[in-house]
PDB file of C-alpha atoms in Angstrom:
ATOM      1  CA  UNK A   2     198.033 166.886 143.558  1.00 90.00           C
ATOM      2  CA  UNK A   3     194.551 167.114 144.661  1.00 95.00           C
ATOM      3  CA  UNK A   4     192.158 164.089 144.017  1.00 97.00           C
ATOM      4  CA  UNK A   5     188.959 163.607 142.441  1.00 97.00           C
ATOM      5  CA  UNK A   6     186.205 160.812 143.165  1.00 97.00           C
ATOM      6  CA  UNK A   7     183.646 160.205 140.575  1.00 97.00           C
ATOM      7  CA  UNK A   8     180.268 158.587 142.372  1.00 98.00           C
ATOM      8  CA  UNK A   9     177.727 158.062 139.384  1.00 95.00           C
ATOM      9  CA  UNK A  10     174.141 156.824 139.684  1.00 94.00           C
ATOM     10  CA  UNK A  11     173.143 154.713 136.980  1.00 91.00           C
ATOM     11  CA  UNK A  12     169.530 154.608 137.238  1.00 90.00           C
ATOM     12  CA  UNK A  13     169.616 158.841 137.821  1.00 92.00           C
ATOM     13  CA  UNK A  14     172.327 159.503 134.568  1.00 90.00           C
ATOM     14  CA  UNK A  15     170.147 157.659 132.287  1.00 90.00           C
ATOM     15  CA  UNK A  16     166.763 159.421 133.338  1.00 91.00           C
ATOM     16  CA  UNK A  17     168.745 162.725 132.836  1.00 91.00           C
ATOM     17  CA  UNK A  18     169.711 161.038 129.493  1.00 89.00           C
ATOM     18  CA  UNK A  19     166.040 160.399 128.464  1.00 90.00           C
ATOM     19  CA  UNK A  20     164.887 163.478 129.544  1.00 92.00           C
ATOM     20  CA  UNK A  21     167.319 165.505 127.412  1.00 89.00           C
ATOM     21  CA  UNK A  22     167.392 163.559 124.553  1.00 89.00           C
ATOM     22  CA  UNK A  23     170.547 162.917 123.937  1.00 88.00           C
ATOM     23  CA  UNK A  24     173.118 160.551 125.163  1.00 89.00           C
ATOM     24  CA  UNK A  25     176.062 160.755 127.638  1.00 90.00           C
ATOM     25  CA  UNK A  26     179.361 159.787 127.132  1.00 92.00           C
ATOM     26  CA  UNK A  27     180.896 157.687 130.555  1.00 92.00           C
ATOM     27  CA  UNK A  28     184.511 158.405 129.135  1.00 92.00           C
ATOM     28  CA  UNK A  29     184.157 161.924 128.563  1.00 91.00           C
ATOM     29  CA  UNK A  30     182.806 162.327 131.740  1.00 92.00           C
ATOM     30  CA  UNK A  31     185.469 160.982 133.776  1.00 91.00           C
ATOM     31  CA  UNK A  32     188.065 162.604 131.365  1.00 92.00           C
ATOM     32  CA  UNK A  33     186.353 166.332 131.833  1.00 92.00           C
ATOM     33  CA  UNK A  34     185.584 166.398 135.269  1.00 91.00           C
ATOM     34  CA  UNK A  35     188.720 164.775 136.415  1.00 91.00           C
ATOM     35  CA  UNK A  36     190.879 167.362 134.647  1.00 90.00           C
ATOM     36  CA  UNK A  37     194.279 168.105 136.267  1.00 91.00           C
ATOM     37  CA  UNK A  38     193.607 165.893 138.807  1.00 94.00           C
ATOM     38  CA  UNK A  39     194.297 162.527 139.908  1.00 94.00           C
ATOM     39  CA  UNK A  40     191.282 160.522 140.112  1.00 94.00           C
ATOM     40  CA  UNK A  41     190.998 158.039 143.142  1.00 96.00           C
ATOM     41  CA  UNK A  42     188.291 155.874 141.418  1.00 96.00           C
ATOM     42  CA  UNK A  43     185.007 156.239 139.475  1.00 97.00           C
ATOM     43  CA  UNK A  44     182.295 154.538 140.602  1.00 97.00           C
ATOM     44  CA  UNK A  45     179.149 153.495 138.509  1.00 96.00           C
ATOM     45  CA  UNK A  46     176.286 152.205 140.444  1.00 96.00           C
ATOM     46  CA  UNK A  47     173.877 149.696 138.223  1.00 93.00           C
ATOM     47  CA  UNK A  48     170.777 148.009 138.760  1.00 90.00           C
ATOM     48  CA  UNK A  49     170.627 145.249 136.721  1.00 90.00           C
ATOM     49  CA  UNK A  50     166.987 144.839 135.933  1.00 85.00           C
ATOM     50  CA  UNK A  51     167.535 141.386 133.468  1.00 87.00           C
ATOM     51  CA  UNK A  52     170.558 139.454 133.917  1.00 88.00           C
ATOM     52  CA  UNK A  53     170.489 138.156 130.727  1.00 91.00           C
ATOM     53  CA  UNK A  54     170.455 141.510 128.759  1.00 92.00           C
ATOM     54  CA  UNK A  55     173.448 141.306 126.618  1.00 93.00           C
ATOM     55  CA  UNK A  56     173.706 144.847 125.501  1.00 92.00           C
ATOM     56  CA  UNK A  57     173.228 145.945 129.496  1.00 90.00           C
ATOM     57  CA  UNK A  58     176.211 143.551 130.865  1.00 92.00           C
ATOM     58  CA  UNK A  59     178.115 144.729 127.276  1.00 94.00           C
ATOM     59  CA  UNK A  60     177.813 148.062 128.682  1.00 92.00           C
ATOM     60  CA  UNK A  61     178.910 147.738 132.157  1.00 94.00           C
ATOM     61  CA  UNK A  62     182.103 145.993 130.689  1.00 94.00           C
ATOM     62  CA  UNK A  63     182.633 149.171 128.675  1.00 94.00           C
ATOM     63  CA  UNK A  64     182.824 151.081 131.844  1.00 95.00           C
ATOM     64  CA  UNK A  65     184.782 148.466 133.444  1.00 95.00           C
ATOM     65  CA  UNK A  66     187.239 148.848 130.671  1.00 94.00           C
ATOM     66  CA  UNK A  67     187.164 152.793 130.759  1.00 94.00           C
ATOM     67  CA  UNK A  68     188.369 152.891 134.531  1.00 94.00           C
ATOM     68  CA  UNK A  69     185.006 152.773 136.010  1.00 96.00           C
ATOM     69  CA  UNK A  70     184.438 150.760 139.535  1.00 96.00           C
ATOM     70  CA  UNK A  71     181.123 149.310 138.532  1.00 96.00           C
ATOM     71  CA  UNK A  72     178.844 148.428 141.866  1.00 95.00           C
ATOM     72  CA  UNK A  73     175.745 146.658 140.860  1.00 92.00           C
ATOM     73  CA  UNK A  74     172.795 144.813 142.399  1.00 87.00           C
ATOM     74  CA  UNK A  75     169.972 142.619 140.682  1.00 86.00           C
ATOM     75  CA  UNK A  76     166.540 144.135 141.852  1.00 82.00           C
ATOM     76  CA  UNK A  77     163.493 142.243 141.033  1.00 77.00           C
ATOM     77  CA  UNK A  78     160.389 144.404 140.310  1.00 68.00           C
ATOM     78  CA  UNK A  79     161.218 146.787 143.446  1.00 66.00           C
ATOM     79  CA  UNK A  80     162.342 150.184 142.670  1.00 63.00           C
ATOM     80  CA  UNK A  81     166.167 150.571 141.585  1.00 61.00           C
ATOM     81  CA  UNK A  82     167.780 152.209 144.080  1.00 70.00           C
ATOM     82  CA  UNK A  83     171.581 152.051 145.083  1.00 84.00           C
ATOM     83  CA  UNK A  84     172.102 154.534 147.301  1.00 87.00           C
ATOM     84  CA  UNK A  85     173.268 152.881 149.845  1.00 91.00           C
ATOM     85  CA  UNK A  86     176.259 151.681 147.933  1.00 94.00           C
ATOM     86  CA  UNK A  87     177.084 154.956 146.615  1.00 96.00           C
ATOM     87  CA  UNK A  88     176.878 156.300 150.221  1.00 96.00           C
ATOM     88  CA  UNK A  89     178.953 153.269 151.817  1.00 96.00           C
ATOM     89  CA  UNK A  90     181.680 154.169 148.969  1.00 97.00           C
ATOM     90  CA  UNK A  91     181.533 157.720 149.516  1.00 98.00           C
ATOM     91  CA  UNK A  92     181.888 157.783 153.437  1.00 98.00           C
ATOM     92  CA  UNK A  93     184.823 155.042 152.937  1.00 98.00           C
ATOM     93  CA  UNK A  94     186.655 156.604 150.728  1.00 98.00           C
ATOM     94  CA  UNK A  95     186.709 159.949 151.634  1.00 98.00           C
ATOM     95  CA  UNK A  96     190.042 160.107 152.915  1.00 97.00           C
ATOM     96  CA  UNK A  97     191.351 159.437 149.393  1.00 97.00           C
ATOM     97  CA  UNK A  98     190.374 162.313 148.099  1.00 98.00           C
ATOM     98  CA  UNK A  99     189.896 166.139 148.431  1.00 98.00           C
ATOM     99  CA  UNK A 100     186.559 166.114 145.766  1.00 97.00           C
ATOM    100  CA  UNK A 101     183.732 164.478 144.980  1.00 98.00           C
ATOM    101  CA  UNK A 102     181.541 164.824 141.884  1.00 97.00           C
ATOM    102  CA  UNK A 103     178.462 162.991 142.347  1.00 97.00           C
ATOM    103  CA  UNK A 104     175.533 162.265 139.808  1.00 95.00           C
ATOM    104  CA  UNK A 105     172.211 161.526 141.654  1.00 95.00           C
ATOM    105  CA  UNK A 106     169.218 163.333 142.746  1.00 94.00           C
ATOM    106  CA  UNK A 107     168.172 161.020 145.714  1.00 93.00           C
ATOM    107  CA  UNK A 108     167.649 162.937 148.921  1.00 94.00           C
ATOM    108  CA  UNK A 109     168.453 159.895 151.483  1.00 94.00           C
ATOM    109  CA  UNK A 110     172.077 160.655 150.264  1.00 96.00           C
ATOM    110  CA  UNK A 111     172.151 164.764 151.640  1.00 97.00           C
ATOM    111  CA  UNK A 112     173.245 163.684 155.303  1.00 97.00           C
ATOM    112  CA  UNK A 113     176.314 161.487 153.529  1.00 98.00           C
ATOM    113  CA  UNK A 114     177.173 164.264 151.270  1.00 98.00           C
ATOM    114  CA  UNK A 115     177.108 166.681 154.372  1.00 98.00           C
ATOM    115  CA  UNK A 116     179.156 164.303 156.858  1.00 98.00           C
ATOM    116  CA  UNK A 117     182.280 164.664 154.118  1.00 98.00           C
ATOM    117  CA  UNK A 118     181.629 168.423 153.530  1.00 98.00           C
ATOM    118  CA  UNK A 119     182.292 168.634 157.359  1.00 98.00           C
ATOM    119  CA  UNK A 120     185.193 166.232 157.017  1.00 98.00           C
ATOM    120  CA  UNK A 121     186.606 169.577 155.015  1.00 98.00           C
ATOM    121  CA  UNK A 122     185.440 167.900 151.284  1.00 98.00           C
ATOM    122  CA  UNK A 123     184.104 169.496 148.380  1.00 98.00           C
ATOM    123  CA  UNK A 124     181.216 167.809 147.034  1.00 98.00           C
ATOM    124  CA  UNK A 125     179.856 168.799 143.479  1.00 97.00           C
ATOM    125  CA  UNK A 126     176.390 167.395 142.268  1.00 97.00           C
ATOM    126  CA  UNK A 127     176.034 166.779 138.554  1.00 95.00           C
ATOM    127  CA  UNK A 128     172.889 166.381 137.089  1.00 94.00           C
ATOM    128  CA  UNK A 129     169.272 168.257 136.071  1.00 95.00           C
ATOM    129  CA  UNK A 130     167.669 170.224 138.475  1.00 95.00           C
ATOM    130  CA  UNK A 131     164.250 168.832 137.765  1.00 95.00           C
ATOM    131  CA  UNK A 132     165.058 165.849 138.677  1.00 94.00           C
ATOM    132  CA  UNK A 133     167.445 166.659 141.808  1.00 96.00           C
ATOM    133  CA  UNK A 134     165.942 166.738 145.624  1.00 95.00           C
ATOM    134  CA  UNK A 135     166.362 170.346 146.473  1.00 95.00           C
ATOM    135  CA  UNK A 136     168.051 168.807 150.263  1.00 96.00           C
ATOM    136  CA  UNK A 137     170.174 167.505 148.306  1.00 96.00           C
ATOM    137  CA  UNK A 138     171.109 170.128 146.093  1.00 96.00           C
ATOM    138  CA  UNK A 139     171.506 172.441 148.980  1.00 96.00           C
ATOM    139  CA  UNK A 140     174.060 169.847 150.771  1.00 96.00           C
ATOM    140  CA  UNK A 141     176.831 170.129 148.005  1.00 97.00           C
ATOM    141  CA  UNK A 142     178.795 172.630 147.595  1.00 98.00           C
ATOM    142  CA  UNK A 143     177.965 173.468 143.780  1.00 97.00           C
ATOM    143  CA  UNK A 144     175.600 171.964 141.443  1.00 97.00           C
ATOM    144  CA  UNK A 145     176.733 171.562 138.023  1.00 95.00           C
ATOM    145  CA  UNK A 146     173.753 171.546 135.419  1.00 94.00           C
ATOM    146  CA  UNK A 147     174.597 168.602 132.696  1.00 92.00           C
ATOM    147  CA  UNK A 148     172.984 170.509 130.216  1.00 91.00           C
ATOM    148  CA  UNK A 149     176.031 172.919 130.685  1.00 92.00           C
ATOM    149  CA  UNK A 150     178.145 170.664 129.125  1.00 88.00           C
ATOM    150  CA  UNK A 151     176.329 168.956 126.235  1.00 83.00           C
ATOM    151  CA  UNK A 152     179.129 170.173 123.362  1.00 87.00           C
ATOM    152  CA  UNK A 153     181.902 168.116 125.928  1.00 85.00           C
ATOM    153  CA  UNK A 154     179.965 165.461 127.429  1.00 88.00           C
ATOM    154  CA  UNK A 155     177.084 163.977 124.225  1.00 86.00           C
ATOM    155  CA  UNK A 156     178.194 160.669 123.162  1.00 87.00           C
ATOM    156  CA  UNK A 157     179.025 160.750 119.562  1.00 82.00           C
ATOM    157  CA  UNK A 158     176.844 159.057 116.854  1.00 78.00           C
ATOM    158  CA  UNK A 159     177.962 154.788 117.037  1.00 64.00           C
ATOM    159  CA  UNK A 160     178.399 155.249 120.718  1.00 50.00           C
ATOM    160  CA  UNK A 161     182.545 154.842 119.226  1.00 53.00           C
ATOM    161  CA  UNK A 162     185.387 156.969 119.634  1.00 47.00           C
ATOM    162  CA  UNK A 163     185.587 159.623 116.557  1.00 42.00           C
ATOM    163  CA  UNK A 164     188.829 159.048 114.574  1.00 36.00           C
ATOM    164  CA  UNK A 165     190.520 160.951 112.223  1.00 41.00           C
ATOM    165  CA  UNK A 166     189.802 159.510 108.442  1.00 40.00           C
ATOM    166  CA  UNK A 167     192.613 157.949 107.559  1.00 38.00           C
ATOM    167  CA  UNK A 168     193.747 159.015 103.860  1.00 39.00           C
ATOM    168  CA  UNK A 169     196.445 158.306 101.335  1.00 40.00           C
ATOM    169  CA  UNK A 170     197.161 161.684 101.815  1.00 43.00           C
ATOM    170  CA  UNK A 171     197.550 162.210 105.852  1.00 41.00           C
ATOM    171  CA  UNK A 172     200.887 162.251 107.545  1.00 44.00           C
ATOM    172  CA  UNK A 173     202.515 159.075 108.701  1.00 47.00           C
ATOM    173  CA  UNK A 174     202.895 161.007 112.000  1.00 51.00           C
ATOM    174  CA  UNK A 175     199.351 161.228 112.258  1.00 49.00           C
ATOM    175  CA  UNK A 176     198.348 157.426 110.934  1.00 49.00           C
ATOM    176  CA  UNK A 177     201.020 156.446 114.209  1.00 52.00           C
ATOM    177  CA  UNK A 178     198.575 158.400 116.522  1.00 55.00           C
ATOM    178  CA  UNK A 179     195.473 156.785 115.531  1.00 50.00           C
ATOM    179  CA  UNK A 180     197.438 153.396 115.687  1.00 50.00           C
ATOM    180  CA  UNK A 181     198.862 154.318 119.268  1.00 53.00           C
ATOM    181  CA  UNK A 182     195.419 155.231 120.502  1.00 51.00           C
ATOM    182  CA  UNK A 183     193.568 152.095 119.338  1.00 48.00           C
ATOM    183  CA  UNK A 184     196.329 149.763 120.359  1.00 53.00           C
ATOM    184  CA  UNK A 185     195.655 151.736 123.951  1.00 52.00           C
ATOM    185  CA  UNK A 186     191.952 150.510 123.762  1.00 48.00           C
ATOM    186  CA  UNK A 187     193.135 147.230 123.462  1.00 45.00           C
TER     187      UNK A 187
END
């Protein structure tokens, strides 16, 4: 079964965020572009601008908890840029899987992405094309416009999973399945 890596910026997913106006979803993301396959790990890179932001270590737990591999560094008024974690992790663990779907539009990560697309890899970029480095766009072997994908990948209103309304009148069938899928949150 072929395998899938997921290498997400943090810093580059929530510009794209802002400058669509709306929200992405971290599990539907890995859920979608995983598919069929079997994913070798998901990795979410994070600047952590104040280490005492609740909701901002709240969140990284949520990926934690949702499979992510979360890789992040405290930076201190320089400019947040982990790209040489993402490109460590990428270069290392490219015998572990067949492809890559990367989120990031930082060009000092093109000669990485081209090193595994000679190793035989396929390398997708996911992101906006405004705010992508054309190198690197040009190093992968398709680039996958976010936009695209709004209807599968916009975070629901709450930021919570969306569960069936639970009614005297639903089957007990179906009140197991919403029970089964929140004890799997757990």
């Amino acid at each position: 079964m072929e395998r899938i890596g997921l290498f997400i910026d943090g810093s580059y997913i929530y510009s794209a965020a802002k400058r669509m106006g709306w929200n992405v979803d971290h599990r539907r993301v890995l859920e979608h572009f995983r598919g069929d396959r079997a994913l070798y790990n998901a990795f979410y890179y994070a600047p952590i601008t104040d280490p005492n932001d609740e909701r901002q270590l709240k969140f990284l737990d949520a990926l934690v908890f949702m499979g992510y591999t979360v890789r992040s560094h405290e930076v201190r008024g320089e400019s947040p840029n982990l790209g040489v974690y993402l490109v460590t992790d990428l270069l290392l663990t490219a015998p572990r899987w067949e492809v890559a779907l990367i989120s990031s539009g930082a060009r000092e990560i093109a000669p990485a992405v081209e090193a595994v697309r000679a190793m035989g890899k396929e390398v997708r970029l996911l992101g906006l094309p405004e705010l992508t480095d054309l190198e690197l766009r040009s190093s992968s072997d398709r680039f996958i416009d976010i936009r695209e994908y709004r209807e599968v990948l916009e975070r629901q209103p709450g930021g919570r999973r969306v569960y069936p309304d639970v009614t005297a009148e639903t089957e007990s069938s179906t009140v197991n399945n919403v029970l089964d899928a929140l004890e799997e949150e757990l």
